[in-house]
Short mmCIF file of C-alpha atoms and ligand atoms in Angstrom, two decimals:
data_model
loop_
_atom_site.label_atom_id
_atom_site.label_comp_id
_atom_site.label_asym_id
_atom_site.label_seq_id
_atom_site.Cartn_x
_atom_site.Cartn_y
_atom_site.Cartn_z
CA MET A 76 7.96 58.99 79.02
CA ASP A 77 6.09 56.20 80.81
CA TYR A 78 6.75 53.27 78.46
CA ASP A 79 4.78 50.76 80.54
CA ALA A 80 1.69 52.98 80.47
CA ARG A 81 1.94 53.18 76.66
CA ILE A 82 2.11 49.41 76.40
CA ASP A 83 -0.87 49.03 78.73
CA ALA A 84 -2.85 51.55 76.67
CA ALA A 85 -2.14 49.61 73.47
CA LEU A 86 -3.25 46.35 75.09
CA ASN A 87 -6.34 47.98 76.58
CA ARG A 88 -7.49 49.10 73.16
CA LEU A 89 -7.58 45.44 72.14
CA HIS A 90 -9.49 44.45 75.28
CA GLU A 91 -12.04 47.24 74.75
CA GLU A 92 -12.68 46.17 71.17
CA GLY A 93 -13.09 42.56 72.26
CA ARG A 94 -10.22 41.40 70.09
CA TYR A 95 -7.47 40.74 72.60
CA ARG A 96 -6.09 37.33 71.57
CA VAL A 97 -5.94 34.54 74.09
CA PHE A 98 -3.83 31.56 73.04
CA ILE A 99 -5.29 28.22 74.01
CA ASP A 100 -2.59 25.91 75.34
CA ILE A 101 -3.05 22.51 73.71
CA GLU A 102 -1.11 19.30 73.37
CA ARG A 103 -2.14 17.21 70.37
CA GLN A 104 -2.29 13.46 70.94
CA LYS A 105 -0.43 11.64 68.17
CA GLY A 106 -2.55 8.77 66.86
CA ALA A 107 -5.70 10.37 68.31
CA PHE A 108 -6.03 13.52 66.14
CA PRO A 109 -8.11 15.67 66.25
CA ARG A 110 -8.14 15.11 70.00
CA ALA A 111 -5.83 17.10 72.22
CA LEU A 112 -5.26 18.01 75.84
CA TRP A 113 -6.21 21.54 76.78
CA ARG A 114 -4.09 22.93 79.62
CA ARG A 115 -6.07 25.49 81.55
CA PRO A 116 -4.28 28.43 83.19
CA ASP A 117 -4.80 26.76 86.60
CA GLY A 118 -2.80 23.72 85.42
CA SER A 119 -5.75 21.32 85.10
CA THR A 120 -6.29 19.51 81.80
CA ARG A 121 -9.27 18.52 79.71
CA GLU A 122 -9.57 16.49 76.52
CA VAL A 123 -10.84 18.57 73.61
CA THR A 124 -11.50 18.13 69.90
CA ILE A 125 -9.74 20.60 67.62
CA TRP A 126 -12.07 22.02 64.95
CA CYS A 127 -9.93 24.90 63.74
CA GLY A 128 -6.59 23.31 62.86
CA ASN A 129 -4.88 23.77 59.51
CA ASP A 130 -3.41 20.26 59.54
CA TYR A 131 -6.24 19.64 57.08
CA LEU A 132 -5.50 16.01 56.30
CA GLY A 133 -3.99 14.84 59.59
CA MET A 134 -0.55 14.44 57.97
CA GLY A 135 1.05 15.68 61.20
CA GLN A 136 0.59 12.19 62.62
CA HIS A 137 1.04 10.18 59.42
CA PRO A 138 3.48 7.25 59.87
CA HIS A 139 5.37 8.03 56.63
CA VAL A 140 6.03 11.58 57.81
CA LEU A 141 7.07 10.55 61.29
CA GLU A 142 9.35 7.75 60.05
CA ALA A 143 11.12 10.15 57.70
CA MET A 144 11.57 12.69 60.49
CA HIS A 145 12.90 10.10 62.96
CA ALA A 146 15.32 8.73 60.37
CA ALA A 147 16.68 12.18 59.49
CA LEU A 148 16.98 13.18 63.13
CA ASP A 149 18.92 10.03 63.98
CA ALA A 150 21.10 10.29 60.89
CA THR A 151 22.01 13.95 60.97
CA GLY A 152 21.09 15.59 64.28
CA ALA A 153 18.86 18.49 65.25
CA GLY A 154 19.47 21.68 63.29
CA SER A 155 20.91 22.39 59.85
CA GLY A 156 23.76 24.38 61.37
CA GLY A 157 23.71 27.27 58.95
CA THR A 158 22.11 29.46 56.35
CA ARG A 159 21.59 27.89 52.95
CA ASN A 160 24.73 29.65 51.69
CA ILE A 161 26.96 28.83 54.64
CA SER A 162 26.81 25.08 55.32
CA GLY A 163 23.00 24.85 55.69
CA THR A 164 22.15 23.23 52.35
CA THR A 165 21.77 19.49 52.89
CA VAL A 166 20.63 16.53 50.84
CA TYR A 167 17.30 16.85 52.68
CA HIS A 168 16.75 20.42 51.46
CA LYS A 169 17.72 19.46 47.92
CA ALA A 170 15.40 16.46 47.95
CA LEU A 171 12.53 18.56 49.29
CA GLU A 172 12.97 21.20 46.60
CA ALA A 173 13.04 18.51 43.91
CA GLU A 174 9.82 17.03 45.34
CA ILE A 175 8.12 20.45 45.26
CA ALA A 176 9.31 21.30 41.73
CA ASP A 177 7.90 17.96 40.57
CA LEU A 178 4.62 18.56 42.44
CA HIS A 179 4.05 21.79 40.53
CA GLN A 180 5.71 20.64 37.30
CA LYS A 181 8.15 23.54 37.46
CA GLU A 182 11.88 23.54 36.74
CA ALA A 183 12.79 24.50 40.29
CA ALA A 184 11.60 25.29 43.81
CA LEU A 185 12.97 27.23 46.74
CA VAL A 186 12.21 26.42 50.39
CA PHE A 187 11.80 29.11 53.06
CA THR A 188 11.19 28.78 56.80
CA SER A 189 7.48 29.52 56.26
CA ALA A 190 5.07 30.50 53.51
CA TYR A 191 4.77 33.88 55.23
CA ILE A 192 8.50 34.42 54.67
CA ALA A 193 8.28 32.98 51.15
CA ASN A 194 5.60 35.55 50.22
CA ASP A 195 7.32 38.45 51.96
CA ALA A 196 10.80 37.64 50.66
CA THR A 197 9.76 36.90 47.08
CA LEU A 198 7.30 39.74 46.53
CA SER A 199 9.65 42.30 48.09
CA THR A 200 12.55 41.12 45.91
CA LEU A 201 10.78 41.07 42.53
CA PRO A 202 10.92 44.89 42.11
CA GLN A 203 14.73 44.63 42.28
CA LEU A 204 14.72 42.15 39.41
CA PHE A 205 12.26 44.20 37.37
CA PRO A 206 12.87 47.93 37.92
CA GLY A 207 9.62 49.86 37.47
CA LEU A 208 7.55 46.79 38.38
CA VAL A 209 3.85 47.41 39.00
CA ILE A 210 2.10 44.89 41.26
CA LEU A 211 -1.65 44.29 41.00
CA SER A 212 -2.90 42.67 44.19
CA ASP A 213 -6.29 41.22 45.19
CA GLU A 214 -7.70 43.22 48.11
CA LEU A 215 -8.13 40.09 50.22
CA ASN A 216 -4.60 38.79 49.77
CA HIS A 217 -2.97 37.35 52.89
CA ALA A 218 -1.06 39.65 55.27
CA SER A 219 2.25 38.11 54.15
CA MET A 220 1.66 39.12 50.52
CA ILE A 221 0.60 42.63 51.53
CA GLN A 222 3.72 42.90 53.67
CA GLY A 223 5.96 41.70 50.84
CA ILE A 224 4.43 44.12 48.36
CA ARG A 225 4.88 47.00 50.82
CA HIS A 226 8.48 46.03 51.47
CA GLY A 227 9.20 46.04 47.74
CA ARG A 228 8.23 49.76 47.63
CA CYS A 229 7.12 49.56 44.00
CA GLU A 230 3.97 50.95 42.39
CA LYS A 231 0.95 48.87 43.41
CA HIS A 232 -2.74 48.72 42.63
CA ILE A 233 -5.34 46.84 44.63
CA PHE A 234 -8.18 45.24 42.67
CA ARG A 235 -11.53 44.45 44.27
CA HIS A 236 -11.68 40.89 45.49
CA ASN A 237 -11.92 38.43 42.56
CA ASP A 238 -13.12 41.28 40.30
CA VAL A 239 -11.49 40.62 36.91
CA ALA A 240 -13.31 43.56 35.31
CA HIS A 241 -11.66 45.86 37.85
CA LEU A 242 -8.32 44.15 37.26
CA ARG A 243 -8.69 44.72 33.51
CA GLU A 244 -9.53 48.39 34.09
CA LEU A 245 -6.36 48.81 36.17
CA LEU A 246 -4.22 46.99 33.60
CA GLU A 247 -5.58 49.17 30.81
CA GLY A 248 -4.50 52.26 32.73
CA LEU A 249 -0.85 51.15 32.95
CA ASP A 250 2.05 51.78 30.60
CA PRO A 251 2.02 48.80 28.20
CA GLU A 252 5.82 48.64 28.46
CA ALA A 253 5.93 48.52 32.29
CA PRO A 254 6.75 45.15 33.89
CA LYS A 255 3.68 43.89 35.77
CA LEU A 256 2.81 41.17 38.25
CA ILE A 257 -0.64 39.98 39.33
CA ALA A 258 -0.68 38.53 42.86
CA PHE A 259 -3.65 36.49 44.09
CA GLU A 260 -4.72 33.33 45.92
CA SER A 261 -6.41 30.13 44.81
CA VAL A 262 -8.40 29.58 48.01
CA TYR A 263 -9.04 32.54 50.31
CA SER A 264 -8.72 31.12 53.77
CA MET A 265 -11.33 33.10 55.69
CA ASP A 266 -14.33 32.84 53.32
CA GLY A 267 -13.13 29.66 51.62
CA ASP A 268 -13.83 31.07 48.14
CA PHE A 269 -11.76 30.37 45.00
CA GLY A 270 -9.85 32.90 42.91
CA PRO A 271 -10.81 33.17 39.18
CA ILE A 272 -7.47 31.66 38.15
CA GLU A 273 -8.11 31.10 34.47
CA GLU A 274 -9.57 34.57 33.87
CA ILE A 275 -6.63 36.18 35.66
CA LEU A 276 -4.17 34.15 33.58
CA ASP A 277 -5.98 35.22 30.39
CA LEU A 278 -5.60 38.86 31.44
CA ALA A 279 -1.94 38.27 32.28
CA ASP A 280 -1.41 36.91 28.76
CA GLU A 281 -3.24 39.80 27.18
CA PHE A 282 -1.27 42.43 29.12
CA ASN A 283 2.02 40.53 29.27
CA ALA A 284 2.06 40.36 33.09
CA LEU A 285 3.72 37.82 35.38
CA THR A 286 1.47 35.86 37.75
CA TYR A 287 2.01 34.96 41.41
CA ILE A 288 -0.42 32.62 43.16
CA ASP A 289 -0.64 31.70 46.84
CA GLU A 290 -1.92 28.11 46.96
CA VAL A 291 -1.29 27.77 50.71
CA HIS A 292 -4.85 26.58 51.44
CA ALA A 293 -4.95 24.23 48.46
CA VAL A 294 -1.64 22.35 48.18
CA GLY A 295 -1.99 18.74 49.25
CA MET A 296 -5.79 19.04 49.05
CA TYR A 297 -6.71 19.77 45.42
CA GLY A 298 -5.55 18.30 42.12
CA PRO A 299 -4.83 14.67 41.25
CA ARG A 300 -1.43 14.81 42.99
CA GLY A 301 -2.15 17.54 45.54
CA GLY A 302 -0.63 20.30 43.42
CA GLY A 303 -3.49 22.67 44.28
CA VAL A 304 -6.44 24.23 42.48
CA ALA A 305 -4.24 25.20 39.52
CA GLU A 306 -3.35 21.54 39.07
CA ARG A 307 -7.01 20.51 39.37
CA ASP A 308 -7.93 23.04 36.68
CA GLY A 309 -4.99 22.21 34.39
CA LEU A 310 -3.48 25.69 34.78
CA MET A 311 -0.21 25.17 36.67
CA HIS A 312 1.95 25.54 33.57
CA ARG A 313 0.52 29.01 32.92
CA ILE A 314 1.50 30.44 36.32
CA ASP A 315 4.92 32.01 36.78
CA ILE A 316 5.34 31.66 40.54
CA ILE A 317 3.43 29.26 42.81
CA ASN A 318 3.62 29.75 46.58
CA GLY A 319 2.73 27.02 49.05
CA THR A 320 3.15 25.96 52.66
CA LEU A 321 4.48 22.78 54.22
CA GLY A 322 2.73 23.62 57.49
CA LYS A 323 -0.95 23.15 56.67
CA ALA A 324 -2.15 20.15 54.63
CA PHE A 325 1.39 18.73 54.55
CA GLY A 326 1.36 18.80 58.34
CA VAL A 327 4.95 19.89 59.02
CA MET A 328 6.48 23.36 58.64
CA GLY A 329 8.07 25.61 56.02
CA GLY A 330 7.06 27.41 52.85
CA TYR A 331 8.18 27.61 49.25
CA ILE A 332 7.94 29.01 45.77
CA ALA A 333 8.04 26.94 42.58
CA ALA A 334 8.96 28.63 39.29
CA SER A 335 11.40 28.56 36.38
CA ALA A 336 15.01 27.69 37.22
CA ARG A 337 16.01 31.23 36.25
CA MET A 338 13.41 32.86 38.54
CA VAL A 339 14.34 30.61 41.47
CA ASP A 340 18.03 31.33 40.92
CA ALA A 341 17.35 35.08 41.06
CA ILE A 342 15.20 34.95 44.21
CA ARG A 343 17.76 32.63 45.84
CA SER A 344 20.45 35.17 45.05
CA TYR A 345 18.66 38.40 45.97
CA ALA A 346 16.06 37.78 48.72
CA PRO A 347 17.34 38.69 52.20
CA GLY A 348 14.53 36.65 53.81
CA PHE A 349 15.97 33.58 52.13
CA ILE A 350 19.67 34.37 52.44
CA PHE A 351 20.19 35.63 55.98
CA THR A 352 18.44 32.97 58.04
CA THR A 353 19.15 29.43 59.19
CA SER A 354 17.65 26.80 56.91
CA LEU A 355 14.98 24.39 58.12
CA PRO A 356 16.11 21.49 60.32
CA PRO A 357 16.83 18.48 58.09
CA ALA A 358 14.22 16.40 59.95
CA VAL A 359 11.57 18.98 59.08
CA ALA A 360 12.63 18.98 55.43
CA ALA A 361 12.57 15.16 55.39
CA GLY A 362 9.08 15.04 56.95
CA ALA A 363 7.70 17.60 54.51
CA ALA A 364 9.17 15.73 51.53
CA ALA A 365 7.66 12.46 52.77
CA SER A 366 4.28 14.14 53.18
CA ILE A 367 4.30 15.59 49.66
CA ARG A 368 5.45 12.25 48.25
CA HIS A 369 2.68 10.39 50.04
CA LEU A 370 -0.08 12.79 48.98
CA LYS A 371 1.03 12.67 45.34
CA THR A 372 -0.02 9.05 45.08
CA ASP A 373 -2.81 8.82 47.68
CA PRO A 374 -5.95 10.71 46.63
CA HIS A 375 -7.95 8.94 49.34
CA LEU A 376 -7.37 11.53 52.09
CA ARG A 377 -8.29 14.35 49.67
CA GLU A 378 -11.57 12.64 48.84
CA ILE A 379 -12.56 12.04 52.48
CA HIS A 380 -11.57 15.61 53.28
CA GLN A 381 -13.99 17.00 50.68
CA THR A 382 -16.74 14.64 51.81
CA GLN A 383 -16.29 15.71 55.43
CA ALA A 384 -16.62 19.37 54.46
CA ARG A 385 -19.79 18.65 52.46
CA VAL A 386 -21.34 16.67 55.33
CA LEU A 387 -20.59 19.38 57.89
CA LYS A 388 -22.02 22.09 55.64
CA THR A 389 -25.17 20.10 54.96
CA ARG A 390 -25.72 19.58 58.67
CA LEU A 391 -25.06 23.23 59.58
CA ARG A 392 -27.42 24.32 56.83
CA ALA A 393 -30.09 22.01 58.22
CA LEU A 394 -29.80 23.91 61.52
CA GLY A 395 -30.23 27.17 59.63
CA LEU A 396 -26.87 28.51 60.75
CA PRO A 397 -25.43 31.41 58.70
CA LEU A 398 -22.94 29.36 56.78
CA ILE A 399 -20.55 30.94 54.27
CA ASP A 400 -20.27 28.33 51.51
CA HIS A 401 -18.19 28.69 48.37
CA GLY A 402 -17.67 24.99 47.76
CA SER A 403 -14.23 24.60 49.36
CA HIS A 404 -13.10 22.63 52.40
CA ILE A 405 -13.29 25.66 54.70
CA VAL A 406 -16.49 26.04 56.72
CA PRO A 407 -17.00 29.53 58.19
CA VAL A 408 -20.09 30.39 60.23
CA HIS A 409 -20.91 34.09 60.44
CA VAL A 410 -21.36 35.65 63.90
CA GLY A 411 -20.79 39.33 63.10
CA ASP A 412 -19.80 40.52 66.56
CA PRO A 413 -16.40 40.11 68.23
CA VAL A 414 -17.74 39.73 71.77
CA LYS A 415 -20.37 37.13 70.81
CA CYS A 416 -17.83 35.32 68.68
CA LYS A 417 -15.43 35.04 71.60
CA MET A 418 -18.25 34.01 73.95
CA LEU A 419 -19.38 31.23 71.60
CA SER A 420 -15.84 29.97 71.34
CA ASP A 421 -15.43 30.04 75.14
CA ARG A 422 -18.71 28.16 75.72
CA LEU A 423 -17.84 25.54 73.08
CA LEU A 424 -14.51 24.92 74.76
CA GLU A 425 -15.60 24.97 78.39
CA ASP A 426 -19.02 23.33 78.14
CA HIS A 427 -18.51 21.01 75.18
CA GLY A 428 -14.78 20.31 74.83
CA ILE A 429 -14.84 21.75 71.31
CA TYR A 430 -11.99 24.02 70.32
CA VAL A 431 -12.65 26.57 67.60
CA GLN A 432 -10.81 29.86 67.79
CA PRO A 433 -12.87 33.05 67.22
CA ILE A 434 -11.80 34.87 64.04
CA ASN A 435 -11.90 38.61 64.64
CA PHE A 436 -10.49 41.84 63.15
CA PRO A 437 -7.86 42.33 61.70
CA THR A 438 -7.89 38.78 60.34
CA VAL A 439 -11.35 39.54 58.90
CA PRO A 440 -13.16 42.92 58.49
CA ARG A 441 -15.10 44.21 61.52
CA GLY A 442 -18.70 43.04 61.51
CA THR A 443 -17.78 39.76 59.79
CA GLU A 444 -16.42 37.98 62.87
CA ARG A 445 -16.88 34.26 62.54
CA LEU A 446 -16.16 30.75 63.70
CA ARG A 447 -14.14 28.90 61.09
CA PHE A 448 -14.37 25.11 61.13
CA THR A 449 -11.88 22.87 59.40
CA PRO A 450 -13.30 19.34 59.16
CA SER A 451 -10.73 16.71 58.21
CA PRO A 452 -10.43 12.99 57.51
CA VAL A 453 -9.53 12.44 61.19
CA HIS A 454 -12.83 13.85 62.51
CA GLY A 455 -15.13 10.90 63.25
CA PRO A 456 -18.95 10.77 63.09
CA ASP A 457 -19.29 11.08 66.90
CA GLU A 458 -17.17 14.21 66.90
CA MET A 459 -19.31 15.72 64.19
CA ASP A 460 -22.52 14.80 66.05
CA ARG A 461 -21.22 16.49 69.19
CA LEU A 462 -20.26 19.64 67.29
CA ILE A 463 -23.68 19.90 65.64
CA ALA A 464 -25.53 19.35 68.93
CA ALA A 465 -23.38 21.92 70.74
CA LEU A 466 -23.85 24.59 68.05
CA ASP A 467 -27.60 24.01 67.97
CA THR A 468 -27.83 24.50 71.73
CA LEU A 469 -25.57 27.53 71.84
CA TRP A 470 -27.20 29.30 68.90
CA SER A 471 -30.52 29.13 70.76
CA GLN A 472 -29.04 30.07 74.14
CA CYS A 473 -27.30 33.11 72.69
CA ALA A 474 -30.36 34.06 70.57
CA LEU A 475 -28.28 34.34 67.42
CA ASN A 476 -29.97 34.60 64.06
CA ARG A 477 -30.20 31.59 61.79
CA ALA A 478 -30.71 33.28 58.43
CA ASP A 479 -28.50 31.99 55.63
CA LEU A 480 -26.12 34.70 54.42
CA THR A 481 -24.92 33.31 51.13
CA GLY A 482 -26.06 30.60 48.81
C1 PLP B 259 -1.10 30.61 56.62
C2 PLP B 259 -0.95 31.39 55.35
C3 PLP B 259 0.30 31.75 54.87
C4 PLP B 259 1.54 31.53 55.69
O1 PLP B 259 1.87 30.18 55.76
P1 PLP B 259 2.90 29.70 56.86
O2 PLP B 259 3.64 28.58 56.24
O3 PLP B 259 2.07 29.30 58.03
O4 PLP B 259 3.77 30.87 57.18
C5 PLP B 259 0.42 32.33 53.62
N1 PLP B 259 -0.68 32.58 52.87
C6 PLP B 259 -1.93 32.28 53.32
C7 PLP B 259 -3.08 32.56 52.45
C8 PLP B 259 -2.10 31.69 54.58
O5 PLP B 259 -3.31 31.44 55.03
#
């Protein structure tokens, strides 16, 4: 068996399909977001503007966050020193969980090392709590939810994306006595469209199902206190389990669920992905808590964020670029070909100092490859002008079509 040849063959498949991933080496400049230094493979550097980051509000450089992290680091050292059960639960973790529970107006919250782990660990553990559980999952749910549902090895049904009629049909086909859970997202990160939260909750009531929502691309950004789309729409209290990240709009790292005290106690006690791993460094927990606290009382960044997204969309539409617009803060532009998508991204970076990563299969279906822009309050008018000019030039140079795909 030639193991090296097998590895090469696997990598070559990615190259042939034009979806081999190249990581761009960047060093963000605190105080100058969204600017960063790009380190080329030859060691030279160039200043670039990041247009694809998930630090949606620039909280990764916010003074309140950095002060809290410095203070915790100086007070308590680098790591937590243990799993949550064995010496790794600190005042910082407790304070963070209290902050999150309050954000979502739930009795309790549980912090994980990432939202990926939170989804995987929670969804795979629920079938142990509810033997015979049937999970109904939106077909476009994030990889971490799919992974968790698979790991749980319970009966599952996939409903067509955002299709509540299909969801109803599936629910009607199930044993009325079986425990059920509907898993979905509030903002789908690749198209930037919203889940039909209220309709799903109505169905959950009608069929006595639990609900699990991933608000990863909404927490910090929607709702009067940054509690997400469910807060904005007055629906948080009707959702059983809310999942969020501390790594995107909150600008730090980590993930969580918020739910009833009883539910959190059970997941805390049963989920291997929570139990058998070192807890977050206290400084990270302190920074995340400071970020949540700040965004609860400061709607200003949320408002500028939405305005920035609207301005960018208006300007892209004026160029006739194939924008995918569902009214959220995410701005995807359809390219529809992995090689062209990568080429556009390379040209933007090398010729214009604009960094936007190509989004290819398996992150999105083949044929829907795209550039996904994430405007933020830290992107200035000059940066937006330069992006628009560069895209206009490149779209012509590459003879790409300008027809609008969706309204
Ligand atoms: C990024 C993402 C996650 C994972 O969040 P991390 O905290 O980065 O692990 C979960 N769900 C969705 C929808 C995401 O886009």
